[in-house]
Short mmCIF file of C-alpha atoms in Angstrom, two decimals:
data_model
loop_
_atom_site.label_atom_id
_atom_site.label_comp_id
_atom_site.label_asym_id
_atom_site.label_seq_id
_atom_site.Cartn_x
_atom_site.Cartn_y
_atom_site.Cartn_z
CA MET A 1 -11.69 15.54 0.58
CA LYS A 2 -10.68 23.94 -1.52
CA VAL A 3 -7.48 25.62 -1.26
CA ARG A 4 -7.34 25.73 -5.05
CA SER A 5 -9.82 28.32 -6.23
CA THR A 6 -9.57 26.85 -9.73
CA GLN A 7 -10.40 23.30 -8.69
CA PRO A 8 -13.86 21.79 -8.54
CA THR A 9 -15.77 21.34 -5.35
CA ARG A 10 -14.75 17.93 -4.19
CA ARG A 11 -15.25 15.39 -1.46
CA HIS A 12 -14.94 15.83 2.23
CA ALA A 13 -13.86 18.51 4.58
CA LEU A 14 -10.30 18.23 3.34
CA ILE A 15 -10.97 20.24 0.17
CA THR A 16 -14.40 21.78 0.39
CA GLY A 17 -15.36 24.87 2.30
CA VAL A 18 -13.55 26.36 5.24
CA MET A 19 -12.06 24.24 7.94
CA SER A 20 -10.10 25.07 11.01
CA VAL A 21 -6.47 24.23 11.38
CA ALA A 22 -4.74 23.78 14.68
CA VAL A 23 -1.22 24.88 15.31
CA LEU A 24 0.64 22.22 17.20
CA ALA A 25 3.49 23.77 19.15
CA LEU A 26 6.07 21.30 20.33
CA THR A 27 8.77 22.37 22.82
CA ALA A 28 11.71 20.02 23.16
CA CYS A 29 13.16 19.81 26.67
CA GLY A 30 15.60 16.90 26.35
CA GLY A 31 15.41 13.78 28.54
CA GLY A 32 14.96 10.12 27.69
CA ALA A 33 12.76 9.23 24.73
CA SER A 34 10.99 6.09 23.59
CA GLU A 35 8.34 6.05 20.85
CA SER A 36 5.27 4.60 22.52
CA SER A 37 4.58 1.83 20.04
CA SER A 38 7.72 0.81 18.24
CA THR A 39 10.70 3.15 18.50
CA THR A 40 13.03 3.58 21.45
CA THR A 41 15.11 6.73 21.64
CA THR A 42 17.94 7.04 24.15
CA SER A 43 18.57 10.03 26.38
CA ALA A 44 21.43 11.00 24.14
CA ALA A 45 19.17 10.90 21.09
CA ALA A 46 16.60 13.04 22.91
CA ALA A 47 19.30 15.53 23.65
CA ASP A 48 20.22 15.51 19.98
CA LEU A 49 16.67 16.59 19.16
CA ALA A 50 17.09 19.68 21.31
CA GLU A 51 20.51 20.38 19.85
CA GLY A 52 19.21 20.02 16.30
CA GLY A 53 17.92 23.58 16.30
CA SER A 54 15.19 25.58 17.98
CA THR A 55 13.47 23.89 20.91
CA THR A 56 10.09 24.86 19.46
CA LEU A 57 8.37 23.19 16.53
CA THR A 58 5.04 24.16 15.05
CA MET A 59 2.66 21.99 13.05
CA TRP A 60 -0.52 23.04 11.24
CA VAL A 61 -3.19 20.35 11.38
CA ASP A 62 -6.92 20.48 10.67
CA ALA A 63 -9.03 20.89 13.77
CA GLU A 64 -11.10 17.78 13.11
CA ARG A 65 -8.02 15.60 13.47
CA ALA A 66 -6.26 17.56 16.18
CA PRO A 67 -7.91 15.50 18.96
CA ALA A 68 -6.53 12.33 17.38
CA LEU A 69 -3.01 13.62 17.93
CA GLU A 70 -3.43 14.25 21.64
CA GLU A 71 -2.43 10.78 22.81
CA ILE A 72 0.53 10.45 20.45
CA THR A 73 1.80 13.92 21.37
CA ARG A 74 1.43 13.04 25.06
CA SER A 75 3.66 10.06 24.40
CA PHE A 76 6.09 12.29 22.56
CA LYS A 77 6.09 14.69 25.53
CA GLU A 78 6.74 11.86 27.97
CA ASP A 79 9.60 10.61 25.82
CA THR A 80 11.22 13.89 24.81
CA GLY A 81 9.73 16.64 26.96
CA ILE A 82 7.80 18.11 24.02
CA GLU A 83 4.72 20.07 25.01
CA VAL A 84 1.66 20.35 22.74
CA LYS A 85 -0.29 23.59 22.32
CA LEU A 86 -3.24 23.98 19.95
CA ALA A 87 -4.38 27.06 18.05
CA VAL A 88 -6.83 27.45 15.14
CA LYS A 89 -6.09 28.54 11.56
CA ASP A 90 -8.33 28.92 8.51
CA PHE A 91 -7.86 25.87 6.30
CA ALA A 92 -9.02 27.69 3.16
CA ALA A 93 -5.80 29.70 3.21
CA VAL A 94 -3.41 27.26 4.84
CA ARG A 95 -1.68 25.95 1.72
CA ASP A 96 -0.95 29.42 0.37
CA ASP A 97 0.00 30.67 3.84
CA PHE A 98 2.47 27.81 4.16
CA ILE A 99 4.05 28.62 0.79
CA THR A 100 4.25 32.30 1.68
CA GLN A 101 5.46 32.01 5.24
CA VAL A 102 7.99 29.17 5.09
CA PRO A 103 10.62 31.22 3.19
CA THR A 104 10.30 34.03 5.73
CA GLY A 105 10.96 31.76 8.69
CA LYS A 106 7.47 32.40 10.07
CA GLY A 107 5.91 29.20 8.80
CA PRO A 108 5.42 25.97 10.75
CA ASP A 109 7.83 23.07 10.91
CA LEU A 110 5.16 20.57 9.84
CA ILE A 111 1.81 20.70 8.10
CA VAL A 112 -0.94 18.18 7.44
CA GLY A 113 -2.70 18.20 4.09
CA PRO A 114 -3.63 16.33 0.90
CA HIS A 115 -0.96 14.91 -1.37
CA ASP A 116 -2.08 16.94 -4.36
CA TRP A 117 -0.53 20.02 -2.73
CA LEU A 118 2.84 18.32 -3.08
CA GLY A 119 3.81 19.47 -6.57
CA THR A 120 3.20 23.09 -5.69
CA PHE A 121 5.07 22.65 -2.40
CA VAL A 122 8.08 21.17 -4.18
CA GLN A 123 7.93 23.77 -6.94
CA ASN A 124 8.11 26.49 -4.30
CA GLY A 125 10.82 24.70 -2.33
CA VAL A 126 8.89 24.66 0.95
CA VAL A 127 8.96 20.96 1.88
CA ALA A 128 11.82 18.58 2.60
CA PRO A 129 12.06 14.89 1.71
CA VAL A 130 11.50 12.36 4.48
CA GLU A 131 13.30 9.07 4.92
CA LEU A 132 10.71 6.39 5.67
CA GLY A 133 13.27 3.62 5.35
CA ASP A 134 11.86 0.20 6.14
CA LYS A 135 8.68 1.86 7.43
CA ALA A 136 7.61 2.47 3.82
CA ALA A 137 6.75 -1.21 3.42
CA GLY A 138 4.17 -0.88 6.17
CA PHE A 139 2.09 1.59 4.17
CA GLN A 140 -0.27 1.03 1.27
CA GLU A 141 1.86 1.23 -1.87
CA SER A 142 -0.45 3.79 -3.47
CA ALA A 143 -0.12 6.03 -0.40
CA VAL A 144 3.67 6.14 -0.64
CA GLN A 145 3.43 6.64 -4.41
CA ALA A 146 1.15 9.63 -3.88
CA MET A 147 3.66 11.17 -1.47
CA THR A 148 6.49 10.71 -3.99
CA TYR A 149 7.60 13.47 -6.33
CA ASP A 150 10.57 13.34 -8.70
CA GLY A 151 11.71 10.13 -7.04
CA SER A 152 11.71 11.45 -3.46
CA VAL A 153 9.17 10.80 -0.70
CA TYR A 154 7.98 14.05 0.86
CA GLY A 155 5.34 13.02 3.35
CA VAL A 156 4.19 10.51 5.93
CA PRO A 157 0.75 9.35 4.75
CA TYR A 158 -2.05 8.66 7.20
CA ALA A 159 -5.26 8.19 5.19
CA LEU A 160 -6.57 7.36 1.75
CA GLU A 161 -9.90 8.23 0.22
CA ASN A 162 -11.77 7.78 -3.00
CA ILE A 163 -15.32 7.80 -4.21
CA ALA A 164 -17.68 4.88 -4.79
CA LEU A 165 -21.35 4.45 -5.62
CA LEU A 166 -23.59 4.45 -2.54
CA ARG A 167 -26.78 2.46 -3.08
CA ASN A 168 -29.97 2.47 -1.03
CA THR A 169 -30.71 -1.24 -1.02
CA ASP A 170 -34.36 -0.65 -0.14
CA LEU A 171 -34.80 1.03 -3.51
CA VAL A 172 -32.43 -1.07 -5.65
CA PRO A 173 -31.55 -4.45 -4.10
CA GLU A 174 -28.78 -5.54 -6.46
CA PRO A 175 -25.59 -3.87 -7.70
CA ALA A 176 -25.04 -2.86 -11.31
CA ASP A 177 -21.95 -3.22 -13.46
CA THR A 178 -22.48 -0.45 -16.01
CA PHE A 179 -23.68 3.11 -15.81
CA ASP A 180 -26.46 2.26 -18.27
CA GLU A 181 -27.72 -0.31 -15.75
CA VAL A 182 -27.50 2.26 -12.97
CA ILE A 183 -29.57 4.67 -15.03
CA ALA A 184 -32.14 1.99 -15.88
CA ASN A 185 -32.45 0.96 -12.23
CA GLY A 186 -32.79 4.55 -11.09
CA GLU A 187 -35.37 5.41 -13.70
CA ALA A 188 -37.38 2.32 -12.77
CA ALA A 189 -37.37 3.45 -9.12
CA VAL A 190 -38.65 6.86 -10.19
CA ALA A 191 -41.29 5.30 -12.43
CA ASP A 192 -42.72 3.16 -9.63
CA GLY A 193 -42.82 6.13 -7.28
CA SER A 194 -40.21 4.93 -4.80
CA ALA A 195 -37.68 7.60 -5.81
CA VAL A 196 -37.61 11.16 -7.09
CA TYR A 197 -34.14 11.17 -8.63
CA PRO A 198 -32.65 8.21 -10.53
CA PHE A 199 -29.08 9.15 -9.62
CA LEU A 200 -27.34 11.87 -7.60
CA VAL A 201 -23.96 13.52 -7.84
CA GLY A 202 -23.20 17.02 -6.62
CA MET A 203 -22.25 19.82 -8.98
CA ASP A 204 -20.47 23.06 -8.18
CA PRO A 205 -22.55 25.91 -9.70
CA LYS A 206 -19.45 27.34 -11.40
CA GLN A 207 -17.09 24.41 -11.85
CA GLY A 208 -19.18 21.27 -12.18
CA ASP A 209 -17.24 18.41 -10.63
CA PRO A 210 -14.60 16.65 -12.75
CA TYR A 211 -13.36 14.88 -9.63
CA HIS A 212 -16.58 12.91 -9.12
CA LEU A 213 -17.14 12.35 -12.84
CA TYR A 214 -13.58 11.18 -13.46
CA PRO A 215 -14.30 7.42 -13.19
CA LEU A 216 -16.92 7.72 -15.93
CA GLN A 217 -14.36 9.52 -18.07
CA THR A 218 -11.54 7.04 -17.44
CA SER A 219 -13.88 4.22 -18.38
CA LEU A 220 -13.83 5.72 -21.85
CA GLY A 221 -10.04 5.68 -21.87
CA VAL A 222 -9.43 9.35 -21.06
CA PRO A 223 -7.09 10.01 -18.12
CA VAL A 224 -5.78 13.51 -17.50
CA PHE A 225 -2.06 12.83 -17.87
CA GLY A 226 0.02 9.92 -19.02
CA GLN A 227 2.06 8.03 -16.44
CA ASN A 228 5.70 7.02 -16.46
CA GLU A 229 6.90 3.49 -15.76
CA ASP A 230 7.28 4.27 -12.06
CA GLY A 231 3.67 5.46 -11.86
CA SER A 232 4.51 9.17 -11.74
CA TYR A 233 2.64 11.54 -14.02
CA ASN A 234 4.09 13.07 -17.16
CA ALA A 235 3.04 16.71 -17.50
CA ASP A 236 4.13 16.67 -21.15
CA GLU A 237 1.54 14.01 -21.95
CA LEU A 238 -1.91 15.59 -21.58
CA LEU A 239 -4.40 12.87 -22.53
CA LEU A 240 -7.68 14.75 -22.25
CA GLY A 241 -7.62 14.99 -26.02
CA GLU A 242 -7.81 11.22 -26.51
CA PRO A 243 -10.66 10.11 -28.84
CA GLY A 244 -12.81 9.02 -25.93
CA GLY A 245 -12.85 12.60 -24.67
CA VAL A 246 -15.31 13.75 -27.31
CA GLU A 247 -17.42 10.67 -26.66
CA PHE A 248 -17.49 11.57 -22.97
CA ALA A 249 -18.46 15.15 -23.85
CA LYS A 250 -21.42 13.84 -25.83
CA LYS A 251 -22.42 11.65 -22.89
CA LEU A 252 -22.46 14.67 -20.59
CA VAL A 253 -24.98 16.36 -22.88
CA GLU A 254 -27.01 13.15 -23.07
CA TRP A 255 -27.08 12.81 -19.27
CA GLY A 256 -27.52 16.51 -18.57
CA ASP A 257 -30.23 19.13 -18.19
CA THR A 258 -31.39 18.98 -21.80
CA GLY A 259 -31.19 15.20 -21.96
CA SER A 260 -32.16 12.51 -19.47
CA LYS A 261 -31.36 14.75 -16.46
CA ILE A 262 -29.40 11.94 -14.85
CA ILE A 263 -26.85 14.63 -13.93
CA ASN A 264 -28.53 17.84 -12.80
CA SER A 265 -26.45 21.03 -12.87
CA ASN A 266 -28.66 22.57 -10.18
CA ILE A 267 -27.97 19.87 -7.59
CA THR A 268 -25.02 20.79 -5.41
CA GLY A 269 -23.17 18.37 -3.20
CA ASP A 270 -25.19 19.45 -0.17
CA ILE A 271 -28.47 19.03 -2.02
CA ALA A 272 -27.44 15.61 -3.34
CA LYS A 273 -26.58 14.50 0.17
CA GLU A 274 -29.87 15.82 1.56
CA LYS A 275 -31.97 14.13 -1.13
CA PHE A 276 -30.16 10.81 -0.85
CA ASN A 277 -30.42 10.77 2.94
CA ALA A 278 -34.14 11.51 2.60
CA GLY A 279 -34.52 8.32 0.55
CA GLU A 280 -35.27 10.17 -2.69
CA SER A 281 -32.70 8.39 -4.86
CA PRO A 282 -31.24 4.89 -4.98
CA TYR A 283 -27.75 6.14 -5.89
CA PHE A 284 -25.26 8.74 -4.68
CA LEU A 285 -21.81 9.05 -6.26
CA THR A 286 -19.70 10.23 -3.33
CA GLY A 287 -17.01 9.33 -0.83
CA PRO A 288 -16.77 7.89 2.69
CA TRP A 289 -17.13 11.35 4.21
CA ASN A 290 -20.90 11.19 3.49
CA VAL A 291 -21.46 7.66 4.81
CA PRO A 292 -21.94 8.49 8.53
CA ASP A 293 -24.83 10.87 7.85
CA ALA A 294 -26.47 8.39 5.50
CA GLN A 295 -26.24 5.72 8.17
CA ALA A 296 -27.58 8.15 10.77
CA ALA A 297 -30.54 8.76 8.47
CA GLY A 298 -31.38 5.06 8.77
CA LEU A 299 -30.61 4.08 5.20
CA ASN A 300 -29.70 0.51 4.36
CA LEU A 301 -26.49 1.10 2.43
CA ALA A 302 -24.31 -0.81 0.03
CA VAL A 303 -21.05 0.47 -1.42
CA ASP A 304 -20.92 -0.54 -5.06
CA LYS A 305 -17.96 -0.52 -7.41
CA LEU A 306 -17.86 2.35 -9.85
CA PRO A 307 -19.95 1.59 -12.94
CA THR A 308 -18.35 1.57 -16.36
CA VAL A 309 -19.35 3.65 -19.36
CA GLY A 310 -16.86 2.27 -21.87
CA ASP A 311 -14.55 -0.71 -22.15
CA GLU A 312 -11.97 0.45 -19.61
CA ASP A 313 -12.09 0.27 -15.82
CA ALA A 314 -13.75 3.16 -14.04
CA GLN A 315 -10.78 4.50 -12.08
CA PRO A 316 -11.36 7.08 -9.38
CA PHE A 317 -8.83 9.56 -8.12
CA ILE A 318 -7.21 8.53 -4.86
CA GLY A 319 -6.58 11.25 -2.33
CA VAL A 320 -3.88 10.68 0.29
CA ASN A 321 -3.60 12.82 3.39
CA GLY A 322 -0.31 13.12 5.16
CA PHE A 323 2.24 15.07 7.15
CA PHE A 324 4.84 17.28 5.45
CA ILE A 325 8.00 18.79 6.91
CA SER A 326 9.03 22.36 6.10
CA SER A 327 12.28 22.74 4.19
CA GLN A 328 13.06 25.64 6.50
CA SER A 329 12.42 23.88 9.79
CA VAL A 330 14.92 25.15 12.33
CA ASN A 331 14.91 21.74 13.97
CA ALA A 332 14.49 19.27 11.15
CA LEU A 333 15.85 16.46 13.31
CA ALA A 334 13.01 16.75 15.85
CA ALA A 335 10.44 17.29 13.11
CA ASN A 336 11.55 14.11 11.36
CA GLU A 337 11.56 12.16 14.61
CA PHE A 338 7.97 13.12 15.34
CA ALA A 339 6.70 12.58 11.79
CA VAL A 340 8.54 9.39 10.88
CA ASN A 341 8.70 7.58 14.22
CA TYR A 342 5.48 8.70 15.93
CA LEU A 343 2.91 9.63 13.27
CA SER A 344 3.65 6.43 11.37
CA THR A 345 2.66 4.13 14.24
CA GLU A 346 -0.51 2.06 14.55
CA ALA A 347 -1.49 4.11 17.58
CA ALA A 348 -1.39 7.36 15.62
CA GLN A 349 -2.98 5.99 12.47
CA ASP A 350 -5.73 4.19 14.39
CA ALA A 351 -6.54 7.43 16.20
CA MET A 352 -6.66 9.42 12.95
CA TYR A 353 -9.07 6.87 11.52
CA ASP A 354 -11.26 6.97 14.62
CA VAL A 355 -11.86 10.71 14.30
CA GLY A 356 -11.77 11.09 10.52
CA GLY A 357 -13.23 7.86 9.20
CA ARG A 358 -10.81 7.76 6.25
CA PRO A 359 -9.18 4.38 5.59
CA PRO A 360 -5.71 4.37 7.16
CA ALA A 361 -2.63 4.44 4.98
CA LEU A 362 -0.79 2.09 7.34
CA LYS A 363 -1.59 -1.49 6.36
CA ALA A 364 -1.90 -2.79 9.92
CA SER A 365 -4.36 -0.04 10.80
CA PHE A 366 -6.28 -0.50 7.56
CA ASP A 367 -6.66 -4.23 8.20
CA LYS A 368 -8.36 -3.45 11.49
CA ALA A 369 -10.55 -0.73 10.00
CA ALA A 370 -11.54 -3.04 7.15
CA SER A 371 -13.54 -5.20 9.56
CA ASP A 372 -16.17 -2.60 8.69
CA PRO A 373 -17.54 -3.70 5.29
CA ILE A 374 -18.00 -0.07 4.24
CA VAL A 375 -14.30 0.63 4.75
CA ALA A 376 -13.36 -2.63 3.05
CA ALA A 377 -15.51 -1.79 0.02
CA PHE A 378 -14.04 1.69 -0.39
CA GLY A 379 -10.57 0.22 -0.02
CA GLU A 380 -11.19 -2.38 -2.71
CA ILE A 381 -12.44 0.28 -5.10
CA GLY A 382 -9.54 2.57 -4.27
CA ALA A 383 -7.08 -0.21 -5.05
CA ASN A 384 -8.13 0.22 -8.69
CA GLY A 385 -7.77 3.99 -8.57
CA VAL A 386 -4.94 6.37 -9.36
CA PRO A 387 -3.47 9.13 -7.18
CA MET A 388 -4.75 12.56 -8.07
CA PRO A 389 -1.89 14.23 -9.99
CA ALA A 390 0.21 16.35 -7.68
CA LEU A 391 1.81 18.10 -10.64
CA PRO A 392 1.81 21.91 -10.49
CA GLU A 393 0.42 21.70 -14.02
CA MET A 394 -2.90 20.50 -12.56
CA GLN A 395 -3.50 24.12 -11.61
CA ALA A 396 -3.86 24.79 -15.34
CA VAL A 397 -6.37 21.95 -15.79
CA TRP A 398 -9.17 22.35 -13.28
CA ALA A 399 -10.82 25.60 -14.38
CA ASP A 400 -11.32 24.80 -18.07
CA TRP A 401 -12.07 21.15 -17.37
CA GLY A 402 -14.78 21.94 -14.84
CA ALA A 403 -16.33 24.85 -16.71
CA THR A 404 -16.49 22.86 -19.95
CA GLU A 405 -18.11 19.86 -18.30
CA LEU A 406 -20.65 22.09 -16.58
CA ALA A 407 -21.54 23.86 -19.83
CA LEU A 408 -22.05 20.51 -21.54
CA ILE A 409 -24.24 19.26 -18.70
CA LYS A 410 -26.31 22.41 -19.13
CA GLY A 411 -26.62 21.62 -22.84
CA SER A 412 -24.58 24.59 -23.99
CA GLY A 413 -22.34 24.31 -27.03
CA ASP A 414 -21.23 21.60 -29.40
CA PRO A 415 -19.63 18.70 -27.49
CA GLU A 416 -16.80 18.11 -29.95
CA GLY A 417 -15.98 21.78 -30.35
CA ALA A 418 -16.23 22.53 -26.64
CA TRP A 419 -14.01 19.62 -25.63
CA THR A 420 -11.43 20.37 -28.32
CA THR A 421 -11.30 24.03 -27.28
CA MET A 422 -10.90 22.98 -23.66
CA VAL A 423 -7.93 20.77 -24.46
CA GLY A 424 -6.30 23.56 -26.47
CA ASN A 425 -6.78 26.07 -23.67
CA ILE A 426 -5.28 23.72 -21.11
CA GLU A 427 -2.29 22.95 -23.32
CA ALA A 428 -1.65 26.67 -23.77
CA LYS A 429 -1.86 27.32 -20.03
CA ILE A 430 0.54 24.48 -19.24
CA ALA A 431 2.97 25.74 -21.87
CA GLY A 432 2.79 29.21 -20.33
CA GLN A 433 3.56 28.11 -16.79
#
């Protein structure tokens, strides 16, 4: 849940490590067309798809989710004559490859990816707006908001994700409201010998993890950017320098290696997952991507709301995954038909949930998935979150933000000076973009 070398290691297979990406080749052959769940396309409309440009479309999609598209693409083939072929591509390079190849005409017609690529896509002119029309009302509002940039919607969302606090109920039976209570509960479990670590969250050895620590920061009133009335982010309003920022910096030292060791700079995401699944900690700050393995380990799990540090809500980043259409698609009509009228259906979104486990962006699909209390809990927490900024300016934020937090966790430097220097460095980088 990275392409961005400057961003922190974060959640899920969407961002971390190297994934495979399938190339979905669609060949339009005309004929009658009817969208399997809700849209009926006449023979004439199917012919229009073929006449809209090249009879071949390509779509890059991560290999984990490629199987989920098989049924919906079969329906598309039955309706329009489009054939599906799969190939594999390295996800670690797919965003940059898309940006590089689209202008040359060698890129795909569609791509699947996280919404926080959007600002860079728009900045480089490689994606086209989509018209969701009345279908927009069927999606979670935050999902459509995340796919919106400068007032235009650029993607069809299919999944949302955010972090929460996983709790081993055998070690700590009741939820906590504040992070101080979490710490006290965890330390009590260590003291009585039932746990080794009071609390777990993974750290990247070079970049820390501002993504996972963000709710603790926002609870102190320190978002990254200000937001406009429509919910979009304002790149001219960097808020990391708010007064609570220095307070958060001091907390990182207090919780870190030279303090209470609640946050351990030597524990990576993989180690945190391993230790939690082994029953060595009552708490793991993570996302739904780590729930299946915890359940497979036999843990009795609860998904707790994010604990507060200050007086504000602990707001996590929301990540939204979706489908984007190339601005240089040689058959934009067919690409839009597939994205808007097929990938937005319950059938498609249900299938994506079944293979990926991320809460669906489509309300009807989410309501079904939410019969699972784990999904419902993550969804409730995410409803209080904010979309990760898709601004290109975020590329100037991650490196200094992560490195500074990691240094503070390691006990290096003066919190106030380090945080102030970080803010200044980020402001200078944004101004220089």
